[in-house]
Amino acid sequence: MTSTDNATDFDIIIIGAGFGGLAALKELRGRGFNVRVVDAASEVGGTWFWNRYPGLRVDSESRIFCYSTDPELLEEWDWHERFPAQPEVLKYLCHVADRYDLRKDMDLNTRVEAARFDKDSCRWTVMLEGGRSYTCQFLLGATGVLSIPMDPDIPGLDTFKGEWHLTARWPEEQPDFHGKRVGVIGTGATAVQLIPLVAGVAKELVVFQRTPNYVLPARNYPIDAMTSRSTKDNYEALWDMVRENPGGWAFPPAVRKFDEVPPEERERICEAAWEVGSMGLMVTSFADLMTNMEANTFVSDFVRRKIRMQVNDPAVGEILCPKSDNPIGVKRVPLGHQYYEAFNRDNVKLIDVSSNAIERITPDGLQLADGTSHDLDVIIFALGYDAFTGALSRIDIRSTSGESIAERWSEGAVTYQSVAMDGFPNFFMIGGPQIPIANFVPTLEAIAVYLAESLSIMRSKGVKSVEVKPEAVERYVKLMHELTEVTLFREGKRLRSWFQGANKEGKPASPLLHYGGLPMFLEDLAKERTAGFPSYVFQ
Ligand code: NAP
């Protein structure tokens, strides 16, 4: 059964038509649920719709940045690059929407404002922008991990005479930077992709860097017919590899511990991984890279040497090198496409604002704490996101005791297996806080399949309402803290990592990711289902 244009009552409403929401719609509808997807954007795609800044590419290999469950879809879709640019990813998601006729069950251009659960009927009422409302038994939040951009709340922005852009809300018509003086604030994965492209057209590009990153070479290449055929012929084994890799990558997991490797071998291992590109260095070098500071320091030093080799001016190279108190991987490692090389251009200037902060935007540009000013025609803000909790906290979804999600997470994110929260019956998340730190597409798809299978089982048992037990949430959150503490990710709070919510002032730092890896997470989900959902109470 599918929903119709006039229907207002559904089995399931999904908020969000990105990778997670589309997977959930496809999986749930395939199991006979009457589903409606609601998204504020005018097209499917989620973050791949809103982000369209120059240089935007996938940081995961395309062959595994796609849905895995339908062999026909895998067979018919051809990726053209190892790391495709945003238009190709959006095209893929539109293809998926069309191929499975998903659009007929969607309200695009529609924002969900609030939702309330009625304990008697065990149904949610979902309030939409403009006064309409829907009802449903189950409400699914698939609002995106990185969907709410950080505000450029630097004083004086309203006085700026030039144009400014947020990377995550980029105009559909690409702005023209020819002949302009452009400033980029931020040097995370977004800016790392954007900078080489802007450098190629702007008259002058000034990059304002607060914290340098370890940028690894992506090593993009076009995918020829033979490579594509070979990938398709081996997909089963490839997906097995992804599900067995802690980071959900198409690499065999690293098994060597740093101490087990003779010192003369270590450099060779790093060199080989560096040549492979992608996240190879992070996931194939040493099994204890994120738990053993000695291993981490070795790899961090290796990358620092590589950075210095790529930058002509030693002083600029030094500013681009992360400091020794910033272990590699604690913050998301960006993949570069001629990133460091951009700083060898005459029209690119790097300004270190680590101890000389941007104080204010002026009508003509911006001014730093020491009074120096930079005249600019354009400012690009690549400031990151209110990750994981941002989007759901902005929707007024209330628990049975009247608590909003924002209130629930006011001291840090709490979930059970990233999918549920006590007090919010019949509400589940796809891409909620505390999913594994892994390639997000296979992770989101696995969660969508898990929820579709679980809700199917519950429906067959006549379940009206399901709610996770508070002790299960407590147990899971404790595990998230323990996994943070035993890994170097514990440093994320000090380093303002979005993994910990520490990039946003006023946001309580708490583990937003599960550092135990994808296989552990998937195994725990499977155990919950096989055991008959012992962590939940049913009505
Ligand atoms: P980000 O990694 O959080 O980086 C934000 C940058 O803005 C940081 O360099 C930060 O400096 C800087 N910043 C913030 N406020 C500032 C201020 N007042 N003054 C100076 N600098 C300031 O955000 P992002 O680059 O958007 O990336 C976020 C995530 O999106 C990535 O980690 C990645 O997971 C994802 N992403 C994925 C892709 C892909 O797969 N293709 C592409 C882009 C992004 P500090 O470090 O000092 O805070």
XYZ file of C-alpha atoms and ligand atoms in Angstrom:
587
model
C 0.000 0.000 0.000
C 1.230 3.518 -0.695
C 0.032 6.900 0.469
C -2.187 9.060 -1.710
C -2.251 12.811 -2.273
C -5.191 13.473 0.020
C -4.292 11.117 2.838
C -3.374 12.568 6.206
C -3.014 9.383 8.241
C -0.061 7.063 7.732
C 1.627 4.099 9.305
C 4.917 5.940 9.270
C 6.127 9.486 8.669
C 9.800 10.045 7.912
C 11.313 13.494 8.346
C 14.042 13.963 5.748
C 14.635 12.828 2.158
C 18.402 12.384 2.265
C 20.315 9.100 2.122
C 18.720 7.849 5.372
C 15.147 8.930 4.646
C 15.093 7.515 1.116
C 16.502 4.177 2.288
C 13.872 4.008 5.020
C 11.024 4.854 2.636
C 12.138 2.183 0.183
C 12.623 -0.475 2.865
C 9.403 0.285 4.747
C 7.212 0.568 1.688
C 8.678 -2.700 0.455
C 7.334 -4.290 3.634
C 3.856 -2.961 3.066
C 3.844 0.106 5.298
C 1.960 3.220 4.289
C 4.706 5.848 4.495
C 5.041 9.601 3.964
C 8.336 11.470 3.722
C 8.404 15.176 4.523
C 11.359 17.410 3.646
C 11.827 21.179 3.635
C 13.942 21.118 0.467
C 12.563 21.309 -3.062
C 14.388 18.133 -4.093
C 15.546 14.907 -2.488
C 19.168 14.641 -1.374
C 19.401 16.189 2.088
C 22.904 17.454 2.639
C 23.724 16.660 -1.012
C 20.934 19.005 -2.054
C 21.844 21.941 0.190
C 25.614 21.722 -0.288
C 26.771 22.664 -3.762
C 29.863 24.749 -3.170
C 32.648 24.493 -5.759
C 34.830 21.468 -5.203
C 32.294 19.462 -3.190
C 33.001 15.773 -3.613
C 32.349 12.614 -1.695
C 35.079 11.691 0.761
C 34.141 8.002 0.555
C 34.695 5.931 -2.547
C 31.645 6.069 -4.811
C 31.396 2.275 -5.133
C 30.493 2.121 -1.423
C 28.711 5.485 -1.170
C 25.486 3.976 -2.433
C 22.736 1.582 -1.423
C 23.670 -2.071 -1.228
C 20.449 -4.048 -0.944
C 19.214 -4.137 -4.540
C 21.541 -5.940 -6.984
C 19.675 -4.425 -9.939
C 20.338 -0.894 -8.734
C 24.018 -1.738 -8.230
C 24.178 -3.216 -11.708
C 22.504 -0.355 -13.554
C 24.247 2.612 -11.896
C 27.685 3.678 -13.143
C 29.849 5.970 -11.058
C 32.255 8.039 -13.116
C 34.859 8.981 -10.536
C 36.368 7.400 -7.455
C 35.213 10.460 -5.470
C 32.352 11.947 -7.477
C 31.393 15.593 -7.282
C 28.106 16.718 -5.730
C 26.065 16.817 -8.987
C 26.737 13.112 -9.572
C 25.691 12.176 -6.024
C 22.507 14.234 -6.294
C 21.820 12.612 -9.671
C 22.187 9.196 -8.035
C 19.712 10.074 -5.283
C 17.239 11.475 -7.840
C 17.664 8.270 -9.846
C 16.874 6.212 -6.741
C 13.805 8.356 -6.030
C 12.549 7.938 -9.604
C 13.475 4.286 -9.993
C 11.440 3.220 -6.962
C 8.764 5.859 -7.560
C 9.497 7.287 -4.113
C 8.339 10.807 -4.917
C 4.676 9.871 -4.841
C 5.011 9.352 -1.087
C 6.758 12.639 -0.382
C 5.961 16.190 0.583
C 8.889 18.311 -0.530
C 9.027 22.053 0.233
C 7.363 21.160 3.528
C 8.854 21.694 6.951
C 7.870 19.663 10.007
C 7.403 22.058 12.891
C 6.250 19.881 15.778
C 4.982 16.464 16.796
C 2.930 15.211 19.757
C 2.215 11.657 20.838
C -1.262 10.687 21.982
C -0.994 7.957 24.608
C -4.560 6.699 24.103
C -4.439 6.206 20.353
C -0.656 5.517 20.378
C -0.268 7.827 17.393
C 1.768 10.899 16.585
C 0.266 14.110 15.257
C 2.843 15.806 13.065
C 2.373 19.551 12.547
C 3.596 20.966 9.242
C 4.499 24.501 8.279
C 1.417 26.301 7.003
C -0.996 24.723 9.486
C -1.553 21.274 7.987
C -1.009 18.170 10.066
C -0.611 14.435 9.579
C -1.038 11.512 11.934
C 0.975 8.323 12.052
C 1.780 5.399 14.282
C 5.565 5.690 13.936
C 7.612 8.831 13.455
C 11.144 8.539 12.062
C 13.686 11.337 12.233
C 16.136 11.149 9.326
C 17.111 14.789 9.546
C 20.790 14.395 8.758
C 24.015 14.213 10.663
C 25.447 17.423 9.248
C 22.461 19.474 8.171
C 22.358 22.585 10.362
C 25.228 24.932 9.498
C 26.901 26.961 12.201
C 25.806 30.581 12.186
C 28.430 33.080 11.105
C 27.808 35.046 14.277
C 30.873 37.257 13.942
C 30.021 40.831 14.915
C 29.587 43.336 12.118
C 28.448 40.947 9.380
C 25.403 43.135 8.723
C 27.721 46.034 7.843
C 29.677 44.116 5.174
C 29.346 45.771 1.755
C 30.422 42.701 -0.234
C 28.715 39.340 -0.749
C 28.972 36.468 1.677
C 28.087 32.783 1.504
C 27.599 29.868 3.825
C 29.011 26.721 2.198
C 26.085 24.653 3.440
C 23.503 27.021 1.923
C 25.238 27.714 -1.364
C 23.238 29.565 -4.069
C 21.916 27.470 -6.957
C 23.569 29.827 -9.403
C 27.295 29.598 -8.755
C 28.708 32.973 -7.676
C 31.455 34.351 -9.911
C 34.701 35.071 -8.069
C 36.687 36.250 -11.085
C 38.650 39.369 -10.278
C 37.484 39.345 -6.644
C 39.237 39.286 -3.293
C 37.761 36.316 -1.479
C 38.189 35.342 2.172
C 37.500 31.799 3.413
C 36.969 31.283 7.138
C 37.541 27.709 8.286
C 39.821 24.889 7.188
C 37.725 21.761 7.807
C 36.793 19.161 5.180
C 34.512 21.662 3.425
C 37.056 24.467 3.071
C 39.722 21.953 2.057
C 37.613 21.057 -0.981
C 36.592 24.616 -1.768
C 39.934 26.424 -1.458
C 41.738 24.995 -4.535
C 38.734 25.790 -6.741
C 38.310 29.361 -5.506
C 42.070 29.887 -5.698
C 41.887 29.098 -9.400
C 39.494 31.935 -10.197
C 39.741 34.622 -7.526
C 42.023 37.598 -7.917
C 43.126 37.010 -4.353
C 42.196 34.347 -1.825
C 42.819 34.822 1.876
C 42.379 31.709 4.035
C 41.777 32.312 7.732
C 42.913 29.201 9.611
C 42.297 28.655 13.310
C 43.308 24.980 13.525
C 45.318 23.185 10.841
C 44.138 19.744 9.735
C 45.861 16.615 8.541
C 44.718 16.617 4.920
C 45.279 13.261 3.216
C 45.540 12.888 -0.567
C 42.231 11.662 -1.985
C 43.790 10.389 -5.211
C 40.696 10.696 -7.347
C 40.520 9.016 -10.752
C 37.929 8.413 -13.452
C 36.315 4.982 -13.356
C 36.638 3.164 -16.651
C 34.315 0.440 -17.907
C 36.601 -2.380 -16.816
C 36.949 -1.104 -13.248
C 33.219 -0.570 -13.055
C 32.542 -4.116 -14.298
C 34.982 -5.594 -11.824
C 33.370 -3.684 -8.932
C 29.915 -4.880 -9.959
C 31.080 -8.485 -10.287
C 32.492 -8.401 -6.782
C 29.901 -6.399 -4.912
C 28.970 -9.142 -2.474
C 32.527 -9.462 -1.207
C 32.909 -5.673 -1.203
C 29.892 -5.135 1.039
C 31.128 -7.885 3.368
C 34.414 -6.038 3.617
C 32.628 -2.759 4.364
C 30.523 -4.339 7.110
C 33.585 -5.957 8.654
C 35.669 -2.779 8.591
C 35.407 -0.668 11.774
C 35.019 2.479 9.668
C 32.747 0.954 7.044
C 35.485 1.328 4.421
C 36.393 -0.956 1.549
C 39.696 -1.922 3.118
C 40.578 -5.049 5.052
C 40.764 -3.892 8.675
C 44.218 -3.132 10.019
C 45.420 -6.025 12.187
C 48.999 -4.979 12.993
C 49.549 -3.157 16.229
C 52.231 -0.494 16.183
C 54.526 -2.336 18.643
C 54.329 -5.519 16.596
C 55.836 -3.793 13.569
C 59.635 -3.465 13.365
C 60.618 0.223 13.357
C 62.070 0.030 9.829
C 58.722 -1.304 8.527
C 56.586 1.483 9.934
C 57.545 4.167 7.451
C 56.993 1.770 4.544
C 53.493 0.959 5.790
C 52.621 4.657 5.986
C 54.090 5.345 2.537
C 52.062 2.537 0.975
C 48.852 3.744 2.620
C 49.604 7.343 1.573
C 49.876 6.221 -2.040
C 46.538 4.391 -1.907
C 44.842 7.658 -0.946
C 41.335 7.912 0.519
C 41.270 7.074 4.245
C 43.876 4.339 3.666
C 46.382 5.761 6.118
C 43.789 5.969 8.866
C 42.305 2.528 8.464
C 45.117 0.323 7.198
C 48.244 1.548 8.954
C 48.044 0.367 12.571
C 45.151 -1.291 14.378
C 45.823 0.797 17.476
C 46.158 4.160 15.721
C 43.342 5.677 17.777
C 44.208 4.004 21.073
C 48.004 4.153 21.216
C 49.497 7.623 21.409
C 52.883 6.357 20.218
C 51.342 4.930 17.037
C 49.336 8.080 16.524
C 52.355 10.334 17.000
C 54.294 8.316 14.434
C 51.551 8.702 11.828
C 50.951 12.362 12.740
C 54.676 13.081 12.266
C 54.615 11.230 8.957
C 51.794 13.437 7.671
C 53.456 16.603 8.973
C 56.542 15.705 6.923
C 54.325 15.210 3.872
C 52.667 18.585 4.397
C 56.038 20.349 4.564
C 57.085 18.611 1.344
C 54.023 19.882 -0.532
C 54.315 23.549 0.414
C 57.032 25.673 -1.173
C 57.311 28.317 1.549
C 58.574 26.620 4.750
C 56.908 29.268 6.942
C 53.518 28.627 5.309
C 54.102 24.862 5.531
C 54.716 25.188 9.254
C 51.419 27.066 9.797
C 49.615 24.318 7.866
C 51.069 21.585 10.105
C 48.831 20.494 12.983
C 50.510 20.907 16.370
C 51.802 17.948 18.336
C 48.928 18.163 20.841
C 46.457 17.459 17.996
C 46.560 13.689 17.349
C 45.587 12.670 13.840
C 42.004 11.408 13.524
C 40.596 13.023 16.654
C 39.050 15.563 14.317
C 37.668 14.317 11.003
C 40.546 13.958 8.570
C 39.751 15.768 5.295
C 40.681 14.411 1.890
C 42.432 16.908 -0.344
C 42.441 17.496 -4.065
C 45.460 19.784 -4.590
C 44.792 21.452 -1.229
C 48.334 22.148 -0.061
C 49.381 23.004 -3.618
C 46.856 25.876 -3.556
C 49.070 27.619 -0.992
C 51.909 27.677 -3.527
C 49.953 30.070 -5.723
C 50.852 33.755 -5.724
C 47.228 34.806 -5.242
C 46.688 32.724 -2.057
C 47.515 34.014 1.396
C 47.249 32.029 4.650
C 46.423 33.912 7.847
C 46.860 32.130 11.161
C 44.048 33.225 13.462
C 44.797 30.677 16.194
C 46.027 33.346 18.578
C 44.877 36.419 16.673
C 41.149 35.825 16.298
C 38.784 37.365 13.792
C 37.329 40.143 15.872
C 34.770 41.664 13.571
C 33.524 41.946 10.037
C 33.839 45.479 8.731
C 32.114 47.122 5.755
C 35.247 46.413 3.686
C 36.378 43.038 4.953
C 37.404 41.826 8.371
C 39.560 42.802 11.264
C 41.657 40.639 13.569
C 42.251 41.027 17.292
C 45.603 42.769 16.762
C 43.892 45.450 14.663
C 45.142 44.252 11.255
C 42.469 44.324 8.591
C 41.877 42.460 5.332
C 39.896 44.031 2.516
C 37.564 41.539 0.855
C 34.836 41.514 -1.791
C 33.485 38.110 -0.753
C 33.509 36.159 2.517
C 32.883 32.424 2.516
C 32.005 30.847 5.847
C 32.967 27.163 6.086
C 32.328 26.933 9.820
C 30.894 23.430 10.094
C 27.679 22.140 11.595
C 25.616 21.724 14.707
C 26.170 18.018 14.137
C 23.751 15.189 14.961
C 21.547 16.956 17.495
C 21.056 20.258 15.641
C 18.278 19.339 13.240
C 16.056 17.279 15.553
C 16.469 19.773 18.396
C 14.980 22.459 16.178
C 11.741 20.528 15.689
C 9.324 20.698 18.591
C 8.942 16.948 19.097
C 7.812 16.261 22.667
C 8.016 13.211 24.901
C 4.995 11.797 26.712
C 5.908 13.981 29.702
C 6.114 17.121 27.536
C 9.886 17.330 27.274
C 11.261 18.494 23.911
C 14.199 16.759 22.227
C 16.238 19.931 22.754
C 15.530 19.726 26.494
C 16.260 16.018 26.525
C 19.699 16.637 25.055
C 20.442 19.806 27.000
C 23.176 18.054 28.971
C 24.409 15.889 26.132
C 23.000 13.445 23.625
C 21.345 10.313 24.978
C 20.024 7.470 22.847
C 19.723 3.739 22.758
C 21.730 2.367 19.848
C 21.322 5.781 18.179
C 17.760 4.865 17.203
C 15.544 5.449 20.246
C 14.993 7.477 23.409
C 12.868 6.645 26.422
C 9.845 8.914 26.786
C 9.453 9.062 23.004
C 7.392 5.972 22.103
C 7.041 5.022 18.447
C 9.794 7.492 17.574
C 13.025 6.309 15.948
C 16.055 7.955 14.404
C 18.092 7.134 11.324
C 21.395 8.912 11.713
C 20.712 9.947 15.273
C 23.541 10.741 17.674
C 25.838 7.853 18.640
C 25.951 6.009 15.340
C 29.362 4.489 14.624
C 32.163 6.631 13.350
C 31.984 5.071 9.913
C 31.166 5.702 6.289
C 27.672 7.106 6.772
C 25.814 5.668 3.760
C 26.227 1.958 4.598
C 25.575 2.838 8.242
C 22.350 4.733 7.541
C 21.150 2.045 5.167
C 21.841 -0.676 7.756
C 19.837 1.285 10.341
C 16.974 1.795 7.874
C 16.883 -1.941 7.127
C 17.046 -2.754 10.856
C 14.134 -0.436 11.643
C 12.076 -1.690 8.704
C 12.590 -5.308 9.768
C 11.937 -4.501 13.428
C 8.744 -2.538 12.759
C 7.584 -5.362 10.513
C 8.076 -7.879 13.312
C 6.278 -5.583 15.756
C 3.382 -5.103 13.350
C 3.002 -8.867 12.998
C 2.675 -9.087 16.773
C 0.022 -6.364 16.868
C 2.211 -3.866 18.738
C 0.517 -0.482 19.170
C 3.317 1.250 20.943
C 6.981 0.572 21.609
C 9.302 2.490 23.892
C 12.890 1.866 24.905
C 13.544 1.301 28.624
C 15.422 4.094 30.442
C 17.978 1.586 31.751
C 18.847 0.574 28.164
C 19.498 4.213 27.281
C 21.613 4.623 30.398
C 23.591 1.497 29.536
C 24.226 2.633 25.959
C 25.245 6.160 26.934
C 27.647 4.704 29.517
C 29.159 2.561 26.762
C 29.551 5.652 24.543
C 31.484 7.405 27.333
C 33.633 4.338 28.000
C 34.507 3.960 24.317
C 35.429 7.637 24.186
C 37.661 7.374 27.226
C 39.621 4.349 26.003
C 40.371 5.998 22.656
C 42.178 9.164 21.677
C 38.774 10.570 20.700
C 38.623 11.711 24.326
C 40.827 14.612 23.157
C 38.009 15.814 20.905
C 36.460 18.017 23.537
C 39.683 19.988 23.996
C 40.181 20.228 20.224
C 36.642 21.517 19.514
C 35.683 18.417 17.496
C 32.132 18.138 16.172
C 32.392 14.418 17.022
C 31.856 15.572 20.616
C 29.644 18.569 19.878
C 32.554 20.694 21.079
C 32.669 22.900 17.959
C 29.601 24.864 19.057
C 29.773 27.266 21.933
C 27.207 26.444 24.610
C 26.536 22.944 23.291
C 27.262 20.359 25.978
C 30.177 18.175 24.909
C 29.177 14.514 24.857
C 29.983 11.520 22.659
C 27.996 11.955 19.455
C 29.652 8.955 17.845
C 30.121 5.309 18.737
C 33.861 4.594 18.695
C 33.520 0.806 18.828
C 33.223 0.504 15.054
C 30.554 -0.542 12.580
C 30.788 -4.349 13.122
C 30.220 -4.023 16.876
C 27.280 -1.679 16.326
C 25.654 -3.934 13.709
C 26.160 -6.988 15.895
C 24.483 -5.258 18.837
C 21.507 -4.221 16.684
C 21.165 -7.802 15.450
C 21.378 -9.153 19.020
C 18.579 -6.820 20.118
C 16.326 -8.056 17.340
C 17.208 -11.741 17.689
C 16.526 -11.599 21.430
C 13.041 -10.179 20.775
C 13.826 -6.529 21.667
C 14.447 -6.999 25.418
C 15.389 -3.329 25.789
C 11.895 -2.165 24.810
C 8.446 -2.234 26.414
C 5.426 -2.866 24.234
C 1.774 -2.051 24.388
P 34.434 21.607 10.416
O 35.278 20.442 10.132
O 33.724 21.660 11.713
O 35.340 22.868 10.209
C 34.904 24.141 10.557
C 36.068 25.076 10.425
O 35.672 26.390 10.777
C 37.220 24.721 11.370
O 38.417 24.908 10.691
C 37.044 25.720 12.502
O 38.216 25.962 13.231
C 36.623 26.917 11.700
N 35.991 27.956 12.495
C 34.813 27.911 13.136
N 34.562 29.097 13.735
C 35.616 29.894 13.453
C 35.960 31.211 13.799
N 35.161 31.990 14.534
N 37.135 31.701 13.355
C 37.960 30.948 12.595
N 37.692 29.689 12.238
C 36.525 29.167 12.671
O 33.295 21.798 9.297
P 33.271 21.341 7.774
O 34.531 21.669 7.113
O 32.011 21.839 7.196
O 33.191 19.785 7.877
C 32.247 19.179 8.732
C 32.096 17.756 8.355
O 31.319 17.659 7.179
C 33.371 17.055 8.009
O 34.102 16.705 9.137
C 32.877 15.900 7.215
O 32.465 14.851 8.019
C 31.690 16.500 6.502
N 32.067 16.821 5.135
C 32.071 15.785 4.277
C 32.428 16.006 3.002
C 32.418 14.855 2.069
O 32.335 13.724 2.415
N 32.500 15.101 0.837
C 32.806 17.258 2.568
C 32.799 18.297 3.468
C 32.412 18.063 4.758
P 38.566 25.075 14.527
O 38.972 23.735 13.983
O 39.635 25.823 15.180
O 37.321 24.988 15.349
